[in-house]
Coordinates of C-alpha atoms in Angstrom, one line a residue:
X1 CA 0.0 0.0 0.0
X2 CA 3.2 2.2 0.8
X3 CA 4.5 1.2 -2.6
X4 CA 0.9 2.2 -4.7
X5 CA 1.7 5.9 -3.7
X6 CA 5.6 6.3 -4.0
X7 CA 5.5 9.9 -4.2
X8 CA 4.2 10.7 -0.5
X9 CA 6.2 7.3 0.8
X10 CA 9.4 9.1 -0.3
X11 CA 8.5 12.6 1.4
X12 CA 7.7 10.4 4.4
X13 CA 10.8 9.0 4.5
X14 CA 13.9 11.0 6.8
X15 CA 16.3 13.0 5.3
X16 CA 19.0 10.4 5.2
X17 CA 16.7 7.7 3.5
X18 CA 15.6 10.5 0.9
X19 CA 19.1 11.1 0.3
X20 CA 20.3 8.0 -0.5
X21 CA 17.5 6.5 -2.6
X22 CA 18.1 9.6 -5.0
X23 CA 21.7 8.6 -4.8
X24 CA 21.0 5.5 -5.4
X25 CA 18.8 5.8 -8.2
X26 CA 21.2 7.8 -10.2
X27 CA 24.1 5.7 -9.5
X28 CA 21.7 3.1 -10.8
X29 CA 20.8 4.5 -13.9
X30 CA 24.2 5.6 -14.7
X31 CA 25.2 2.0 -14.8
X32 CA 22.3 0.3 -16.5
X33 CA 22.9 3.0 -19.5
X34 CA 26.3 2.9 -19.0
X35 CA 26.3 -1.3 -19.7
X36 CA 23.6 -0.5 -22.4
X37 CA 25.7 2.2 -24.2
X38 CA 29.0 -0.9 -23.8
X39 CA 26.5 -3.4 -25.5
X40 CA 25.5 -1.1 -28.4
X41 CA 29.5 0.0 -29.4
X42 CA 30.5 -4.1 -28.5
X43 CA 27.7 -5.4 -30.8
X44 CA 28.9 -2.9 -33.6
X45 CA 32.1 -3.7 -33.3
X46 CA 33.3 0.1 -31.5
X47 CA 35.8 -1.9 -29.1
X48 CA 37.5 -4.4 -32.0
X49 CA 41.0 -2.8 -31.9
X50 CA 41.4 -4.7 -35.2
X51 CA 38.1 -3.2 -37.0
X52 CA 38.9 0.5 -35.8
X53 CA 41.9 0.0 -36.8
X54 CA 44.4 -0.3 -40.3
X55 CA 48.2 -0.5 -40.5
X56 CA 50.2 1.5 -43.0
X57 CA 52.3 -0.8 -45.0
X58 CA 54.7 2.0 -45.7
X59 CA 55.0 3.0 -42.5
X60 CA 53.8 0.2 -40.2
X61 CA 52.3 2.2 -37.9
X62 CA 48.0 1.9 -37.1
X63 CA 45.6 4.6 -38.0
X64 CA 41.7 4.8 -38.5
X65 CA 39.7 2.5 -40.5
X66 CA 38.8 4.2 -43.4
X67 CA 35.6 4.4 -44.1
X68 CA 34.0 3.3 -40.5
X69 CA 31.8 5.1 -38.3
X70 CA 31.0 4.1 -34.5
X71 CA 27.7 4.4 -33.3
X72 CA 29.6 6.3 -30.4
X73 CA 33.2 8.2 -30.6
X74 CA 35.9 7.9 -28.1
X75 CA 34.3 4.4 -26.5
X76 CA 37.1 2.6 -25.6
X77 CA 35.8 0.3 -22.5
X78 CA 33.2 0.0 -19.7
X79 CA 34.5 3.0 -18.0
X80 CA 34.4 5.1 -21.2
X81 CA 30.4 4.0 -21.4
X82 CA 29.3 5.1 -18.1
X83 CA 30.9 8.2 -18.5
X84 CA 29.0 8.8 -21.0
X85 CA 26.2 8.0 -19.5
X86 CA 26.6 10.3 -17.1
X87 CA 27.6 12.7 -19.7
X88 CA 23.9 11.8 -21.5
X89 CA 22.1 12.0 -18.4
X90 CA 23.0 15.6 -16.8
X91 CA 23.5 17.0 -20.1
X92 CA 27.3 17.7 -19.2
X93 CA 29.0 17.6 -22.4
X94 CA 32.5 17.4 -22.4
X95 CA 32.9 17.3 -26.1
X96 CA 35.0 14.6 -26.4
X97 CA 31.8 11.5 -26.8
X98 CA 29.3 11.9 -29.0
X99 CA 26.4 9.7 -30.8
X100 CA 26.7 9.6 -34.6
X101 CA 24.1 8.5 -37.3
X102 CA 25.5 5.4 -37.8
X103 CA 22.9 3.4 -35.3
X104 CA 19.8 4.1 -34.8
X105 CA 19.4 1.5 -31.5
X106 CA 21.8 4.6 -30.4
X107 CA 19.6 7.5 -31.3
X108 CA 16.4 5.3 -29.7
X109 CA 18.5 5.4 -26.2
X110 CA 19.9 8.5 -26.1
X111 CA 16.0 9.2 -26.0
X112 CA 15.0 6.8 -23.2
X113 CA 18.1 7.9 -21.1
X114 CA 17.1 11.5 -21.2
X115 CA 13.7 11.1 -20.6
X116 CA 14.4 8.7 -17.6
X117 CA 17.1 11.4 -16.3
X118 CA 13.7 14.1 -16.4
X119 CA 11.9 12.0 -14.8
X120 CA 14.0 11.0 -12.3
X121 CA 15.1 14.8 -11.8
X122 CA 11.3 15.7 -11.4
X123 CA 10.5 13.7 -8.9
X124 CA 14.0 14.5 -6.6
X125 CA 12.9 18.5 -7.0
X126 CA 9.2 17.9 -5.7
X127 CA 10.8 15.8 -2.9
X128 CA 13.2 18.4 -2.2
X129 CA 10.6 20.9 -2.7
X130 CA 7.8 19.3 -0.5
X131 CA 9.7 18.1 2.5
X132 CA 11.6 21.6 2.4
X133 CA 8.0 23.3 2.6
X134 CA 6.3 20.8 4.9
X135 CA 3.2 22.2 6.9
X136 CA 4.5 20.7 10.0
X137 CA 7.6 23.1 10.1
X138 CA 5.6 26.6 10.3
X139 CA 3.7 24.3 13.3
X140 CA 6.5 25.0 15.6
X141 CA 6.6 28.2 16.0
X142 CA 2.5 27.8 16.8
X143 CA 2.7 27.7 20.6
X144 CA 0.5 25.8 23.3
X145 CA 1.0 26.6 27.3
X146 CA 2.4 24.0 29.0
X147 CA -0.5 23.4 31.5
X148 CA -3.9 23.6 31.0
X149 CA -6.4 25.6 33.8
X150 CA -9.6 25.3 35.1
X151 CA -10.9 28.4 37.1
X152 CA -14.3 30.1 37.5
X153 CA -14.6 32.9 34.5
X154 CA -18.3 35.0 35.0
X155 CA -19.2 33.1 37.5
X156 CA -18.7 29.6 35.9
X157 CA -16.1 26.8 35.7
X158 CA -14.1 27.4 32.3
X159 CA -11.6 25.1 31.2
X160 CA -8.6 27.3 29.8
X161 CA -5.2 27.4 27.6
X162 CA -3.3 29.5 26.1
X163 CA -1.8 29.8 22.2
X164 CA -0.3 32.1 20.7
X165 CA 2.1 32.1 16.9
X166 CA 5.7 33.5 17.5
X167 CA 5.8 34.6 13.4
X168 CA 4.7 38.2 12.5
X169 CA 3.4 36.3 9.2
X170 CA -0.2 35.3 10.3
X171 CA -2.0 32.1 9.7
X172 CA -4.8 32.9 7.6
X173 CA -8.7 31.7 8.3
X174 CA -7.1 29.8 11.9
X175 CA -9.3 27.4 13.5
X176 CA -9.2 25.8 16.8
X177 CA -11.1 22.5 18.3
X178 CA -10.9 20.4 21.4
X179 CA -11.7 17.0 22.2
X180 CA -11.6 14.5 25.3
X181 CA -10.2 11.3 24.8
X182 CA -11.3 8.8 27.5
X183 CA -12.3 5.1 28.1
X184 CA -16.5 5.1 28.1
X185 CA -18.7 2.8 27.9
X186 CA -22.5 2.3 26.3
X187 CA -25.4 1.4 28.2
X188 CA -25.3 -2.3 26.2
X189 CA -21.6 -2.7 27.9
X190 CA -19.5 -1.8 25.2
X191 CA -16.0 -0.6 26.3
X192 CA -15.2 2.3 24.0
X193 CA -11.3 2.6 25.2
X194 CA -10.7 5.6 23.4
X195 CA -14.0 7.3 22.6
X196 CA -13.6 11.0 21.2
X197 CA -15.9 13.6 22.2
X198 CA -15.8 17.4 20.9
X199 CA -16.1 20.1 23.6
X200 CA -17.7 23.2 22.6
X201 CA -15.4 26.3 22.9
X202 CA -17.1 29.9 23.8
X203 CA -15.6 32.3 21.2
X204 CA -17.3 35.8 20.3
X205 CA -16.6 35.8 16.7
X206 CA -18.7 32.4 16.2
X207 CA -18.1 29.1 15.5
X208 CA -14.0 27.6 16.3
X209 CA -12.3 30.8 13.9
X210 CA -9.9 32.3 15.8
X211 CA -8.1 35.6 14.9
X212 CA -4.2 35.0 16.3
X213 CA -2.3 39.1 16.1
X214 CA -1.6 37.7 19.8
X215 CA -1.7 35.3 22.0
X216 CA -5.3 34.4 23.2
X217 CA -6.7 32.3 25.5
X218 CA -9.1 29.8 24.7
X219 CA -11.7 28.8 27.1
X220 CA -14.4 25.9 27.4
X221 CA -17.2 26.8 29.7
X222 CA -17.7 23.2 31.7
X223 CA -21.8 22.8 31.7
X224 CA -24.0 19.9 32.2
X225 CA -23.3 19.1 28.3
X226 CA -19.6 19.2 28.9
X227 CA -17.9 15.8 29.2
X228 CA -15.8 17.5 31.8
X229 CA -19.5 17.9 34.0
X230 CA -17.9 15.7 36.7
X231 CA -14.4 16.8 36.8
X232 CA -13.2 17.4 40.2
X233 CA -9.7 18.1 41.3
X234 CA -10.0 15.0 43.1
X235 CA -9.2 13.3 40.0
X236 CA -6.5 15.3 38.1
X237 CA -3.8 13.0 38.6
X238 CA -2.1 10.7 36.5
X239 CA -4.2 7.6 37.3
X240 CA -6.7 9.5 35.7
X241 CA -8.0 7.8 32.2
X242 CA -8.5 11.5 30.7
X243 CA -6.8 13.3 27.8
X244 CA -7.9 16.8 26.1
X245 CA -6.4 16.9 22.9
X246 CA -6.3 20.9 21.0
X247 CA -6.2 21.2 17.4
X248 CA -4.9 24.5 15.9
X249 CA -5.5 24.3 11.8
X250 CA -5.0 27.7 8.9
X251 CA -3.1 28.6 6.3
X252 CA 0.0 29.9 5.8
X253 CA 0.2 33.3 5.0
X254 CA 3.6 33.2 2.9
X255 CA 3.2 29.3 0.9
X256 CA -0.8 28.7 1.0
X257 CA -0.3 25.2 2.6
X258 CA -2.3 24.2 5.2
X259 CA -0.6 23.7 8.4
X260 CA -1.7 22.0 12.0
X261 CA -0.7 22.3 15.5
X262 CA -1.7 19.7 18.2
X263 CA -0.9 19.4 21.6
X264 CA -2.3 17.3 24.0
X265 CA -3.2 17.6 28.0
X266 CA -3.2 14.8 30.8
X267 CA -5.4 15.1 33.7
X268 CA -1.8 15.9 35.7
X269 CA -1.1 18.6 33.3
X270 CA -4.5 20.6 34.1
X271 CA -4.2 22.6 37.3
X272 CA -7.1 23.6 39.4
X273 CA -7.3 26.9 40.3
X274 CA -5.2 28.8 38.4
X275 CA -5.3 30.9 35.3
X276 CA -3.1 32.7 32.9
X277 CA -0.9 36.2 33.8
X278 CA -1.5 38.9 31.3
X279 CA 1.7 39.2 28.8
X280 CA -0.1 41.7 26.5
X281 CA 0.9 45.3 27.4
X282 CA 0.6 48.7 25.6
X283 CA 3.4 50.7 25.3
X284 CA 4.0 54.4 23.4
X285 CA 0.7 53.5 21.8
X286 CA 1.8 49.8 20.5
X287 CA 1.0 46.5 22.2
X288 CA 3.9 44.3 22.7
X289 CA 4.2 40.7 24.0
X290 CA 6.2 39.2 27.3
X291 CA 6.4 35.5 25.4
X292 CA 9.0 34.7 28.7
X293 CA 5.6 34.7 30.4
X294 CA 3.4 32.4 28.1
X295 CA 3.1 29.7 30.3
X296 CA 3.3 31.5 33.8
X297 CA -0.1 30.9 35.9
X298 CA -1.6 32.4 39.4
X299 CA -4.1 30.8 42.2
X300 CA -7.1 32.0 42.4
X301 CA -10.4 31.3 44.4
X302 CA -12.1 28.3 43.2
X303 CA -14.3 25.8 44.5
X304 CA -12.7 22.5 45.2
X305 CA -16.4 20.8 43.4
X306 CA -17.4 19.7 40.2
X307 CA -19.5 21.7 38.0
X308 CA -22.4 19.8 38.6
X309 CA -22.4 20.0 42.4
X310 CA -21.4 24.3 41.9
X311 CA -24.8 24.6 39.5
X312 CA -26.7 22.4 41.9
X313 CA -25.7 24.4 45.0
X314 CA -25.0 28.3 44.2
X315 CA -23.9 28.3 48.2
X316 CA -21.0 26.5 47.3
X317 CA -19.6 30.1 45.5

């Protein structure tokens, strides 16, 4: 199934795999042209000393044949051959090999080999080319905080993180989902061991669109349709069978590719309590960013409940 789609396997692959199966191919197809150039001037008679070759009776001294053409000049041996191959393929051109009119088998693979050596130069560049401009490297400098928080935000438990995009160059039409990945199961017994359930993000502009000039915080507010309803600090630990994994998706700005972000939080990694310091401040009219902050958090009041038992007994506030 790898094999059926070549193309994507090979940008798949690391750098040093890349690198060698391009080597390898050329090296490859140097050789198998190189033996098929030897075959053509052995078959024609190119490497007979004795049919290249006359002696003056006068002189006794060896000179050309008169009269006879080889289907390639200056091939002398198997080493002369792949040089020219290599010569054919990469469009070098020394000067000193060339292919005459005398065969046409010649002519015929002069025109395979160059079309192999586009081919094979094609698909190298778009390698290059795609791996080079992968959508996972502008992903790096797309930033998650380290923890996640829960606190109370107008009156209400909010589950909380922070992102933010350390490039000037924005990432156009950015959206942003969340999901809980837990072990569930149905009413009929089923044991769903990772069942994936979207949570429902609060966000003024509508729907998950996010505009990212500067760090934001994203927010879930945890009601009775959350699947963080019964969430207690009680169970943020690591025993805990919970992960929240965030999705950041957009385009790039400079390249048009797609790009995603994803980071994911354990229960241990979501502190109760807390939320996020401000890092946004205005100065001489301009708002500038304190990234050395990103991740920093303070306590605050919260009730040590679940949402459900905070909406069932306001006293609890």
């Amino acid at each position: 199934r790898f094999l059926q789609d070549v193309f994507t396997t090979l940008v798949d692959l690391k750098w040093p795999h890349t690198l060698l199966i391009f080597t390898m191919s050329f090296l490859c197809s140097w050789l198998l042209f190189g033996m098929v150039w030897w075959l053509i001037a052995f078959a024609h008679g190119d490497l007979d000393h004795s049919t290249r070759l006359q002696r003056d009776p006068a002189e006794g001294a060896a000179g050309p044949a008169a009269g006879f053409v080889p289907c390639v000049t200056s091939i002398h041996s198997f080493t002369s051959a792949f040089l020219f191959s290599i010569e054919v393929q990469v469009t070098i051109g020394f000067g000193g090999r060339m292919v005459t009119e005398e065969c046409p088998a010649a002519i015929l693979v002069l025109i395979v080999q160059n079309i192999v050596g586009l081919v094979i130069n094609a698909i190298m560049l778009g390698c290059i080319f795609m791996k080079t401009s992968q959508a996972h490297r502008r992903a790096e400098t797309l930033i998650f905080s380290k923890h996640a928080v829960i606190a109370l935000r107008e009156g209400r438990l909010c589950f909380m993180l922070r992102v933010g995009d350390l490039r000037k160059s924005m990432i156009i039409s950015a959206t942003i989902r969340m999901q809980v990945v837990k072990k569930t199961a149905s009413l009929e017994g089923e044991v769903v061991p990772l069942n994936q359930i979207d949570i429902q993000m609060e966000n003024p502009v509508g729907g998950n669109s996010i505009f990212l000039v500067s760090p934001l915080i994203i927010y879930h507010v945890i009601d009775k349709n959350s699947p963080l309803y019964d969430i207690s600090p009680m169970n943020l630990h690591h025993h805990e069978d919970l992960e929240i994994i965030v999705i950041l998706e957009g385009v790039v700005e400079t390249t048009g590719i797609t790009t995603q972000a994803r980071t994911s939080y354990l229960a241990d990694e979501i502190l109760w309590g807390q939320r996020f310091v401000p890092i946004v401040a205005e100065e001489d009219g301009r708002y500038s960013v304190d990234y050395s902050k990103f991740g920093n958090t303070v306590k605050v009041p919260t009730p040590s409940c679940t949402a459900r038992q905070l909406e069932e007994d306001k006293s609890i506030m």
